[in-house]
Amino acid sequence: MKILHLNYRQCESGQDSLYDGLCRVLGPENVIEYPQKPSLHGGPGIAYRWYPCFFNWPEFYTDEQKIRMLKENWFDVILVGCGDSTDWSIGTHRQERVKKGREEFSEMYELAINKSKTIATYALDMGDGSRINDHIRKEFNCLKYFKREYLEKEVGDDPGVLPFSLCLAERYVPENIEGPRVNLPFFAGRNYGLREPYIAYYESFGRKNTRSLTQRRLNLEMLKYKIGIDLLGSGEDTIRRYEIAARGEMLLCPKVIIKRENDFTEGVSAVFYDGFEDFKEKLNYYMSHEDEVDKIRLAGRKHFLKYHTGTARAKQLIEKI
């Protein structure tokens, strides 16, 4: 299988982690992104540079060669990266960037639309919003629409829209999670919106919110603690929940209303809280029940390795297309 992945130019953890997984499964010579993205090939990234989406895959073709390859029907599948109101060619809501992006990539954009009539094409919506990007879905003749923020009231009974969660690439998963840990919570991230009371309560234990860390530093810090706190971000499916499980912390995360396949199980592989008061109660309980924390966090790590690595997510996608 040869895949053309129309991907955002800026770093995008959902799209980029899947690209890495597909390269591991199919080989990098068979997974080609457009436009060329340096952060996938050992180069610098554009925006969101603290996210786990930097890789060192070899490059095989220029963007000009990729256009020619599509003209010659070299690809078996086209993946169209998008959000609910953006797509790979623009990556922003701003109208001046919309025009600039469409002009810059117009040849590939129009060619991919034309080729989608004969090449199996799928929308890959890893954005924060819950709406369906009907424009991209129709324009690119998408056979299926894979949706991160899958909300049943938005999707209805549409069989062509499928839940498709984030994942964490193996490069960012420690092989060994053994070592001394304390049964205390850990959180690092921005303080905004509904997060404020949760972070204030976390800091009331003498803990410090270290905000955005490099992936190397974040990994080292998370390996010191047994409880990892996940808070809602711009979307309900966050990359942090997978980082927590991957690094051997007990996942303490909010209940959500989006649909996720192979989700963690309450009290078995994760702990879900329903609002601030429930968060406080469960955090206090597990801080004083270390044996239960150990059982849940190790089960969570095992569940993550089975279902939520980049390779696992790539295989799940391939099975569906």
mmCIF file of C-alpha atoms in Angstrom, residues 2 6 27 29 41 82 92 158 181 259 295 305-306 308:
data_model
loop_
_atom_site.group_PDB
_atom_site.id
_atom_site.type_symbol
_atom_site.label_atom_id
_atom_site.label_comp_id
_atom_site.label_asym_id
_atom_site.label_seq_id
_atom_site.Cartn_x
_atom_site.Cartn_y
_atom_site.Cartn_z
ATOM 1 C CA LYS A 2 1.342 3.419 -1.025
ATOM 2 C CA LEU A 6 -1.759 15.595 2.692
ATOM 3 C CA GLY A 27 7.941 1.466 5.400
ATOM 4 C CA GLU A 29 9.204 4.711 1.178
ATOM 5 C CA HIS A 41 12.784 14.183 8.725
ATOM 6 C CA CYS A 82 -8.099 18.431 8.161
ATOM 7 C CA THR A 92 -5.486 28.454 10.071
ATOM 8 C CA ASP A 158 -23.719 8.519 9.590
ATOM 9 C CA ARG A 181 8.566 6.922 42.266
ATOM 10 C CA LYS A 259 -16.640 8.384 21.553
ATOM 11 C CA LYS A 295 -2.329 -1.860 39.942
ATOM 12 C CA LEU A 305 0.962 -0.469 24.564
ATOM 13 C CA LYS A 306 -1.716 -2.723 23.090
ATOM 14 C CA HIS A 308 -2.653 3.435 21.573
#
